[in-house]
PDB file of C-alpha atoms in Angstrom:
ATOM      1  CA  UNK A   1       0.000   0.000   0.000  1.00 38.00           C
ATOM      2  CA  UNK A   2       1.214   3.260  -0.723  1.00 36.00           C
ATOM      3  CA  UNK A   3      -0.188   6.579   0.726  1.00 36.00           C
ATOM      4  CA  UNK A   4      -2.933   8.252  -1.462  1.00 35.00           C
ATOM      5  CA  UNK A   5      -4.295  11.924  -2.153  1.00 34.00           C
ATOM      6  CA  UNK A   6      -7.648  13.197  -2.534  1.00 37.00           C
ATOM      7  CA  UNK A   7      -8.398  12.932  -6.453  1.00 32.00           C
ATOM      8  CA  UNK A   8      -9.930  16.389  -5.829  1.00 33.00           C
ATOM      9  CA  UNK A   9      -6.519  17.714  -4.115  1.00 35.00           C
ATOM     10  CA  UNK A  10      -4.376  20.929  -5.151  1.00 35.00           C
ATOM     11  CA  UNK A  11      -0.953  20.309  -6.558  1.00 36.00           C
ATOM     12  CA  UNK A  12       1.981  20.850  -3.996  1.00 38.00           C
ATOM     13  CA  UNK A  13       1.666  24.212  -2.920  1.00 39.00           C
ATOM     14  CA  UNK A  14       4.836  26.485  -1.145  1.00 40.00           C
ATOM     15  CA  UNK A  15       2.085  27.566   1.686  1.00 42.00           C
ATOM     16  CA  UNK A  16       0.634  29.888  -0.124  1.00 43.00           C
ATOM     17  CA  UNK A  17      -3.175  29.845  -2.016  1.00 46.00           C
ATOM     18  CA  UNK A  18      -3.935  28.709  -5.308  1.00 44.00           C
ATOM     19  CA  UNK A  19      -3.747  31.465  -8.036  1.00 42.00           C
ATOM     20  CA  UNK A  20      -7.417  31.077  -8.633  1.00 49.00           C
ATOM     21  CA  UNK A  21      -7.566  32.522  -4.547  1.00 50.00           C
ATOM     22  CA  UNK A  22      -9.391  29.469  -3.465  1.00 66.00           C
ATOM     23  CA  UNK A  23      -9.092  28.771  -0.070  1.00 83.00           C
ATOM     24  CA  UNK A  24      -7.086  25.919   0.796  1.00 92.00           C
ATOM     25  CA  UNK A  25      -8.047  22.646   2.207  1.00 93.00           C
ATOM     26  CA  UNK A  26      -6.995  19.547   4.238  1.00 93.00           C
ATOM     27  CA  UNK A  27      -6.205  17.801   0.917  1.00 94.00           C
ATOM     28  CA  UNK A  28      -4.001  20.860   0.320  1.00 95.00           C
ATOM     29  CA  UNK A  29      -1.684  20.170   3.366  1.00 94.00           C
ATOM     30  CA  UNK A  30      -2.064  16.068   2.135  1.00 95.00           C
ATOM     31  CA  UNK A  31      -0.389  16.987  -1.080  1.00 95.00           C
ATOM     32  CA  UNK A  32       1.854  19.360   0.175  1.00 95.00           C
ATOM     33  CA  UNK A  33       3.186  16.855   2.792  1.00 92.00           C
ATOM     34  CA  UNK A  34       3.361  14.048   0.149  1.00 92.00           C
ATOM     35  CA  UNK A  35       6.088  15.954  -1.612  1.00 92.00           C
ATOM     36  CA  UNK A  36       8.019  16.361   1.768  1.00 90.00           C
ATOM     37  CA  UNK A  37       7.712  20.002   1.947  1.00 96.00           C
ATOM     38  CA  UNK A  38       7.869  21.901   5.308  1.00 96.00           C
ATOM     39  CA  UNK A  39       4.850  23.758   6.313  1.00 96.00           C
ATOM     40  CA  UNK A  40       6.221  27.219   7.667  1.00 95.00           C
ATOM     41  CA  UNK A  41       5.008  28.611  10.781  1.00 95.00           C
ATOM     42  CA  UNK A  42       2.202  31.437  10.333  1.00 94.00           C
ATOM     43  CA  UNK A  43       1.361  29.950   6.757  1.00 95.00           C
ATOM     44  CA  UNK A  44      -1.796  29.958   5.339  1.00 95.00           C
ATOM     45  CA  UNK A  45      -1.093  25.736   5.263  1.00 94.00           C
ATOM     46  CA  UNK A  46      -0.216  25.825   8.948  1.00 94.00           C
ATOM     47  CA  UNK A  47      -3.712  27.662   9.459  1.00 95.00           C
ATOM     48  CA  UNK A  48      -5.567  24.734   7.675  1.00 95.00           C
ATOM     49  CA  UNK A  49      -3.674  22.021   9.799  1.00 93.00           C
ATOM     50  CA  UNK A  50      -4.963  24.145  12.758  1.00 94.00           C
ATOM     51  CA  UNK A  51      -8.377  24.074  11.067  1.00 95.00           C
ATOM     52  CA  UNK A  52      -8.184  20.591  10.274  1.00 94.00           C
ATOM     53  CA  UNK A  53      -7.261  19.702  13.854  1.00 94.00           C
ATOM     54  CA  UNK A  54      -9.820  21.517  15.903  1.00 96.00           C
ATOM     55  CA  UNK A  55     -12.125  18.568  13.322  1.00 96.00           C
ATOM     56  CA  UNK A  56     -10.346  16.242  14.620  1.00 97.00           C
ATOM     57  CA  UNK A  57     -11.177  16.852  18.194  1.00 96.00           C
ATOM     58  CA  UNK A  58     -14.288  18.055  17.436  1.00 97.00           C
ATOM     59  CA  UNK A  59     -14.654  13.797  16.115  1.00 97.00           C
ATOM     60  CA  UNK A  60     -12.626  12.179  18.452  1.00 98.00           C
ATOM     61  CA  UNK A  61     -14.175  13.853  21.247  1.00 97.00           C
ATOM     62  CA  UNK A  62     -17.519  11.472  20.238  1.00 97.00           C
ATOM     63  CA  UNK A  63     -15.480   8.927  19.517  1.00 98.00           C
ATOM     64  CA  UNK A  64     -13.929   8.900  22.729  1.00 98.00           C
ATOM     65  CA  UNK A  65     -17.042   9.802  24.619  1.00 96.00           C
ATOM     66  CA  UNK A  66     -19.921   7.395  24.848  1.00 95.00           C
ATOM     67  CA  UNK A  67     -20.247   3.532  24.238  1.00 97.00           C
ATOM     68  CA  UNK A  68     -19.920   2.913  20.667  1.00 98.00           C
ATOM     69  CA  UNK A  69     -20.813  -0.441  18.959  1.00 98.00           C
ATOM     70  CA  UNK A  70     -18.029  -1.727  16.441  1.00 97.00           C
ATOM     71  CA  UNK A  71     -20.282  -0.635  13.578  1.00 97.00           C
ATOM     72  CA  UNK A  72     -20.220   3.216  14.676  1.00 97.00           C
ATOM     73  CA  UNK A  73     -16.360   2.998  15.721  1.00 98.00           C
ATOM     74  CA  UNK A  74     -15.846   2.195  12.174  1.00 98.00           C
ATOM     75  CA  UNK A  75     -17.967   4.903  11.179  1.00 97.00           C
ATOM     76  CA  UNK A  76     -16.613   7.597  12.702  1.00 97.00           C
ATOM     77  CA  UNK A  77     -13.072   6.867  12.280  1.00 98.00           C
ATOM     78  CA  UNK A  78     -13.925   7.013   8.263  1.00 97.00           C
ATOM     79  CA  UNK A  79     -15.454  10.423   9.104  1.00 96.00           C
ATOM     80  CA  UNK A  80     -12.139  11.122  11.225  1.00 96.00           C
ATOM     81  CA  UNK A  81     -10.162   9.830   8.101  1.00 96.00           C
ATOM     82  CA  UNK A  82     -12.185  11.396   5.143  1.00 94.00           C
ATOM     83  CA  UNK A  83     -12.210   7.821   3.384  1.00 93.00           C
ATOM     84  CA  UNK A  84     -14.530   4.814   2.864  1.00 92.00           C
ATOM     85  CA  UNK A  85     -15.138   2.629   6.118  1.00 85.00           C
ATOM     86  CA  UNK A  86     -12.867   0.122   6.505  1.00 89.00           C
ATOM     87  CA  UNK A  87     -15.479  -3.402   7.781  1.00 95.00           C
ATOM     88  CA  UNK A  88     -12.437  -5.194   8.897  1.00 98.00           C
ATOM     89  CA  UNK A  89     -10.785  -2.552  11.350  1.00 98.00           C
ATOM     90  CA  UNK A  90     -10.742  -3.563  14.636  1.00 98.00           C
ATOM     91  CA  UNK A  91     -10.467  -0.182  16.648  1.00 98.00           C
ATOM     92  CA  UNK A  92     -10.598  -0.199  20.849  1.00 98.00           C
ATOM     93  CA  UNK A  93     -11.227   3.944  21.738  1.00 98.00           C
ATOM     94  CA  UNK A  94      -9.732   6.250  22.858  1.00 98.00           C
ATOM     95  CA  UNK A  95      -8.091   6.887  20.220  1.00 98.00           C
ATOM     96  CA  UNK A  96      -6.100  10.221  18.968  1.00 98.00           C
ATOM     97  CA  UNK A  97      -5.053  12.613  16.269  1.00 97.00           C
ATOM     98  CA  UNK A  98      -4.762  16.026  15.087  1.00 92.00           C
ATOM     99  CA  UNK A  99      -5.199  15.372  11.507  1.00 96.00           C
ATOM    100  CA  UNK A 100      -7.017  12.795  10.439  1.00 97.00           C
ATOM    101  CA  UNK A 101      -6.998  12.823   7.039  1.00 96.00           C
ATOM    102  CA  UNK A 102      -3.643  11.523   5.730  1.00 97.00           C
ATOM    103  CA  UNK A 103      -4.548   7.404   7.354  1.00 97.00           C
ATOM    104  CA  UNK A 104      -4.474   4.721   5.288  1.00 97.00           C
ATOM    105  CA  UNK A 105      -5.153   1.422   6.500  1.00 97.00           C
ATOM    106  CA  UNK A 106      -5.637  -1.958   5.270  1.00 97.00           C
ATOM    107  CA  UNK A 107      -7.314  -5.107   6.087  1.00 98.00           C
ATOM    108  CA  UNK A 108      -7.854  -6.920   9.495  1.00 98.00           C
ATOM    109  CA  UNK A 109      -5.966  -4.169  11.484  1.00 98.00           C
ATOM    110  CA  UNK A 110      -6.614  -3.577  14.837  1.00 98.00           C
ATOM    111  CA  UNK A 111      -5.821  -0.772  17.425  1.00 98.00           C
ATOM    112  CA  UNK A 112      -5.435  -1.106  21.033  1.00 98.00           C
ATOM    113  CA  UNK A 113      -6.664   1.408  23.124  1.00 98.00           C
ATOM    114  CA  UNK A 114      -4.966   4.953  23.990  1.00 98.00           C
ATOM    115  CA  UNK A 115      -3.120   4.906  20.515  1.00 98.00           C
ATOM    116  CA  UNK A 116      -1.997   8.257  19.095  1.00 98.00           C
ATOM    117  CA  UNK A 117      -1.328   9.233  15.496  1.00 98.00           C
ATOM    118  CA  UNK A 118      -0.178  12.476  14.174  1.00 97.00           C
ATOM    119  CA  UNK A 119      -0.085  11.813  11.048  1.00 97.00           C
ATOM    120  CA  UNK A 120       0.258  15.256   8.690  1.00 95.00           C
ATOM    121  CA  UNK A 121       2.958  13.588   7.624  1.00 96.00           C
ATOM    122  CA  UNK A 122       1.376  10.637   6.113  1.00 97.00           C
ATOM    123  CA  UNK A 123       0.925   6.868   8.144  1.00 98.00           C
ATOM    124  CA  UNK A 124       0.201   3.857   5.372  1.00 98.00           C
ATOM    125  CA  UNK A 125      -1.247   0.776   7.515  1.00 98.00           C
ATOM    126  CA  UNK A 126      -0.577  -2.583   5.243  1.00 98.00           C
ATOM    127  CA  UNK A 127      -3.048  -5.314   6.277  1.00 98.00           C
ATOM    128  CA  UNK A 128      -3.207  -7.722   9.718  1.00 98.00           C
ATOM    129  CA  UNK A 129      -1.216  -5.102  11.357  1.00 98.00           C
ATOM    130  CA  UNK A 130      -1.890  -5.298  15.194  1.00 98.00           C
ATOM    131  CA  UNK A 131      -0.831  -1.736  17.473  1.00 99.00           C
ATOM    132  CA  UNK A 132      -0.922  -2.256  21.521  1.00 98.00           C
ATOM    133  CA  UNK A 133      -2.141  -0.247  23.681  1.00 98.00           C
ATOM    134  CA  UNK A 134      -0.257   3.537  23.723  1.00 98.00           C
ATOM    135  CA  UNK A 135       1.531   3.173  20.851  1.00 98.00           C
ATOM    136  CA  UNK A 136       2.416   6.381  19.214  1.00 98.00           C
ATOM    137  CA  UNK A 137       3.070   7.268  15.073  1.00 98.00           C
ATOM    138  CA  UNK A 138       4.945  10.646  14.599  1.00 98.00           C
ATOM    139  CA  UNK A 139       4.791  11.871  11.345  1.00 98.00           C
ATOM    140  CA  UNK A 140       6.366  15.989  12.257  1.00 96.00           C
ATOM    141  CA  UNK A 141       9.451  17.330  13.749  1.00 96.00           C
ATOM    142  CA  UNK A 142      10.331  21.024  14.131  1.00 96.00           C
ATOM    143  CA  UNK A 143      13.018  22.647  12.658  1.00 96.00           C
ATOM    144  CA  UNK A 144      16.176  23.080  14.656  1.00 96.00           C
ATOM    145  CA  UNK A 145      17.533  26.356  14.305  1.00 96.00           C
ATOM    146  CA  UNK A 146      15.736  28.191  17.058  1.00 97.00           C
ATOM    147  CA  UNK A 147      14.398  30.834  14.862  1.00 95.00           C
ATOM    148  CA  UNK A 148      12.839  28.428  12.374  1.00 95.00           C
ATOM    149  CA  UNK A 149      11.521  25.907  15.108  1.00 95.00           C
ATOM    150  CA  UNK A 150       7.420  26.933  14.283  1.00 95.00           C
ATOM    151  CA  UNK A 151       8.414  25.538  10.922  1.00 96.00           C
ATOM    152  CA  UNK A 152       7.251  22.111  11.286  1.00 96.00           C
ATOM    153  CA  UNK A 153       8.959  19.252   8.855  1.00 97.00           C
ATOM    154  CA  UNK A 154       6.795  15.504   7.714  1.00 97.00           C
ATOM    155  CA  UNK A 155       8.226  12.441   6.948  1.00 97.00           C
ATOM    156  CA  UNK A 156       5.618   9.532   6.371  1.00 97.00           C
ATOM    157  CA  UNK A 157       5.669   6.552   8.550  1.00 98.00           C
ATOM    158  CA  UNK A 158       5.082   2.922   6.710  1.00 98.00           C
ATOM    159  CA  UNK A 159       4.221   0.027   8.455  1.00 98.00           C
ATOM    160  CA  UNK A 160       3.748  -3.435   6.741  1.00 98.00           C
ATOM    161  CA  UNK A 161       1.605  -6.225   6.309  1.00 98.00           C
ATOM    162  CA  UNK A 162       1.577  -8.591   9.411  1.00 98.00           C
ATOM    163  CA  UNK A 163       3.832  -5.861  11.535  1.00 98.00           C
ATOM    164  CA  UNK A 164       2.664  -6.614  15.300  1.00 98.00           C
ATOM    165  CA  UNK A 165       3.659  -2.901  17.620  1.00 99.00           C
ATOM    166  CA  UNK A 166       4.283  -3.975  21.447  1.00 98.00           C
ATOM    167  CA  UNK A 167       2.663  -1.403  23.643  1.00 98.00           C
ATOM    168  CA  UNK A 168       3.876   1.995  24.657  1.00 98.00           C
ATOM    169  CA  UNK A 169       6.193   2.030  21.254  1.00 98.00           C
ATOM    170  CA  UNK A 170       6.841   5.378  19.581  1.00 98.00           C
ATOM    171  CA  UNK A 171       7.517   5.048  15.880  1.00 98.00           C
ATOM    172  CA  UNK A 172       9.351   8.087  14.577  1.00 98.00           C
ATOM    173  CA  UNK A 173       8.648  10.498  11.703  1.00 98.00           C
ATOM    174  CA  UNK A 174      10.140   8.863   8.240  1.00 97.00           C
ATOM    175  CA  UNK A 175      10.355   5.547   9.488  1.00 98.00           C
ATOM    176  CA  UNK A 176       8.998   2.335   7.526  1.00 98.00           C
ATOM    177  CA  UNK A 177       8.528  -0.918   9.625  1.00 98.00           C
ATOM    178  CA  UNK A 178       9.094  -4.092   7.109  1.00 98.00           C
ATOM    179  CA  UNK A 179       6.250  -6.782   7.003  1.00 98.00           C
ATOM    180  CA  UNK A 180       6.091  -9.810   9.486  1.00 98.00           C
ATOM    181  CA  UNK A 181       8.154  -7.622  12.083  1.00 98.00           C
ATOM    182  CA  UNK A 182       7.609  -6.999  16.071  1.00 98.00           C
ATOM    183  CA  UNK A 183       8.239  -4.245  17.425  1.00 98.00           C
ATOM    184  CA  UNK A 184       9.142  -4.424  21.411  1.00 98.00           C
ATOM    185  CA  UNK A 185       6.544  -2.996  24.297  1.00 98.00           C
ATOM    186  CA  UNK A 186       8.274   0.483  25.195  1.00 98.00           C
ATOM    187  CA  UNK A 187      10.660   0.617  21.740  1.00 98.00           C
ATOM    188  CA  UNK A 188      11.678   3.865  20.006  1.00 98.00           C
ATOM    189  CA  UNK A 189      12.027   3.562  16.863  1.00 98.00           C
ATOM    190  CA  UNK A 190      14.233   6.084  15.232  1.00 98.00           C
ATOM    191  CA  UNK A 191      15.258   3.913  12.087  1.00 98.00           C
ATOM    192  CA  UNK A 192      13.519   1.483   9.304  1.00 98.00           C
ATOM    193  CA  UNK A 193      13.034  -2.020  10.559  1.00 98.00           C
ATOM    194  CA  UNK A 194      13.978  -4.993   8.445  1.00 98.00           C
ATOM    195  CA  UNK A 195      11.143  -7.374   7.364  1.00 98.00           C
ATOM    196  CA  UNK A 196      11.051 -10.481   9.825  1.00 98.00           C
ATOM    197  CA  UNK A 197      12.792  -9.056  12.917  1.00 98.00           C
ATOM    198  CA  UNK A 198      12.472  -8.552  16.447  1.00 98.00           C
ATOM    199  CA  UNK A 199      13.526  -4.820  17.401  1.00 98.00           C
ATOM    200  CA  UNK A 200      13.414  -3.326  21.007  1.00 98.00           C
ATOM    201  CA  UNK A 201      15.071  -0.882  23.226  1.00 98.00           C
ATOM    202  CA  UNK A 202      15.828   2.993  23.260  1.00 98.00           C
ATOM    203  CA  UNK A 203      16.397   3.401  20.208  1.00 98.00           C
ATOM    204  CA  UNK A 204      15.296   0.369  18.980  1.00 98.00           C
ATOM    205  CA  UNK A 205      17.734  -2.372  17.589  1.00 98.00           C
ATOM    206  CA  UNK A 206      17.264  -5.685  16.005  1.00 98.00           C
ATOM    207  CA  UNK A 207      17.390  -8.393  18.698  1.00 98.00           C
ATOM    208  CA  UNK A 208      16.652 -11.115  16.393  1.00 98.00           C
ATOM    209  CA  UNK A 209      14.251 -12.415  13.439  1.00 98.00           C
ATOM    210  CA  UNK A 210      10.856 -13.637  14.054  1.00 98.00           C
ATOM    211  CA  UNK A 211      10.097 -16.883  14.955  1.00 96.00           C
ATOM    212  CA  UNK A 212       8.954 -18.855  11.940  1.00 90.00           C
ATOM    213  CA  UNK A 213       7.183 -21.640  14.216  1.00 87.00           C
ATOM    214  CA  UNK A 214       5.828 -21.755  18.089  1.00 84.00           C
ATOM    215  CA  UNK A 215       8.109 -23.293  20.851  1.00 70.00           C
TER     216      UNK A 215
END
C-alpha cells in the first residue's frame, strides 16, 4: 500500500493559495506533505492544519465519549479519516489525532486502546497489522535552528503487512517498519526495521528475526 491523495486535491503548494484565490483545504496540506515540503510557521497551510485539527477533536471527542458499537467505531473513524469505512478494522477507543486525514489502513488491522497518530505527515497501515495499547506514530518534527523551530517538517511513517507494535512504542517520523516484524513494548524507533525481525530498546535495535514456528 502506498499513501494516497484526494483525487480532488491541489498540486503541492509552497504555503501559499492557489492562483485562482481558493481557499485551501486539508487535501491541500495532504499533497503538500506528500512531496516532503515543510509547512512554515504562520502559513496559510499551517492555518488549515490548525483548522483541520480543531475537526479532529471536534470527532474524536464522540469517539472517545460514549459507548460505541463496532459498527459506529468504524464509522466515525472514516469520518475522522475522510475515506470509505474500513469493515475489517478492529479499533478499541480512545483513540487520537490532530489530523485525520492523511490514514491509510488496510485489512484486518486492529488498534489497542490509547493509541496516538499524528499523522500530517502521512501513516500507510498494510493489512493484519496489530498496534498495543499507547503506541504512538509521529509523522512531524520542528526545525532546529531556534528561529525556524514553528516551521514544522513531515516524513511519512510505513508500516507493513503482518507488523505486530508492542505497547507503549513510539515510531518516529520517516520511518517504515518491514512486514512480518515486532516491534518491542516500550521501543523507540528512530530507524527502518527490516522485514522479519524482532527490534526493542531505546532506540530500537534488532534483537533477532521472528520466529517462523511456536516453541
Amino acid at each position: 500500500m502506498t499513501p494516497t491523495v484526494d483525487p480532488q486535491g491541489a498540486a503541492p503548494s509552497s504555503g501559499m493559495r492557489p492562483g485562482n484565490g481558493a481557499a485551501l483545504g486539508p487535501q491541500d496540506l495532504v499533497a503538500h506533505t506528500a512531496a516532503g515540503l515543510p509547512i512554515p510557521s504562520g502559513s496559510p497551510l499551517a492555518a488549515v492544519a490548525g483548522r483541520a485539527t480543531q475537526e479532529a477533536l471536534r470527532v474524536t471527542a464522540e469517539l472517545n465519549g460514549p459507548y460505541h458499537t463496532p459498527d459506529e467505531v468504524q464509522d466515525l473513524f472514516a469520518r475522522l479519516t475522510g475515506t470509505p469505512v474500513n469493515r475489517t478494522l478492529g479499533l478499541v477507543p480512545p483513540f487520537h489525532t490532530d489530523f485525520g486525514r492523511n490514514i491509510r489502513i488496510g485489512q484486518n488491522v486492529f488498534i489497542n486502546a490509547g493509541c496516538c497518530f499524528q499523522d500530517q505527515g502521512g501513516i500507510t497501515i498494510g493489512d493484519r497489522v496489530l498496534i498495543g495499547h499507547r503506541v504512538v506514530l509521529a509523522t512531524l518534527n520542528h526545525a532546529e535552528p531556534v528561529a525556524e523551530r514553528g516551521t514544522l517538517l513531515p516524513a511519512p511513517i510505513s508500516i507493513g503487512d503482518d507488523v505486530w507494535i508492542g505497547a507503549g512504542a513510539v515510531v518516529c517520523p520517516g520511518v517504515s517498519v518491514g512486514a512480518g516484524a515486532i516491534v518491542a513494548a516500550a521501543a523507540v524507533v528512530t530507524r527502518d526495521v527490516p522485514a522479519g525481525v524482532v527490534v526493542g530498546g531505546v532506540p530500537a535495535r534488532v534483537l533477532r528475526k521472528v520466529k517462523t514456528a511456536s516453541g
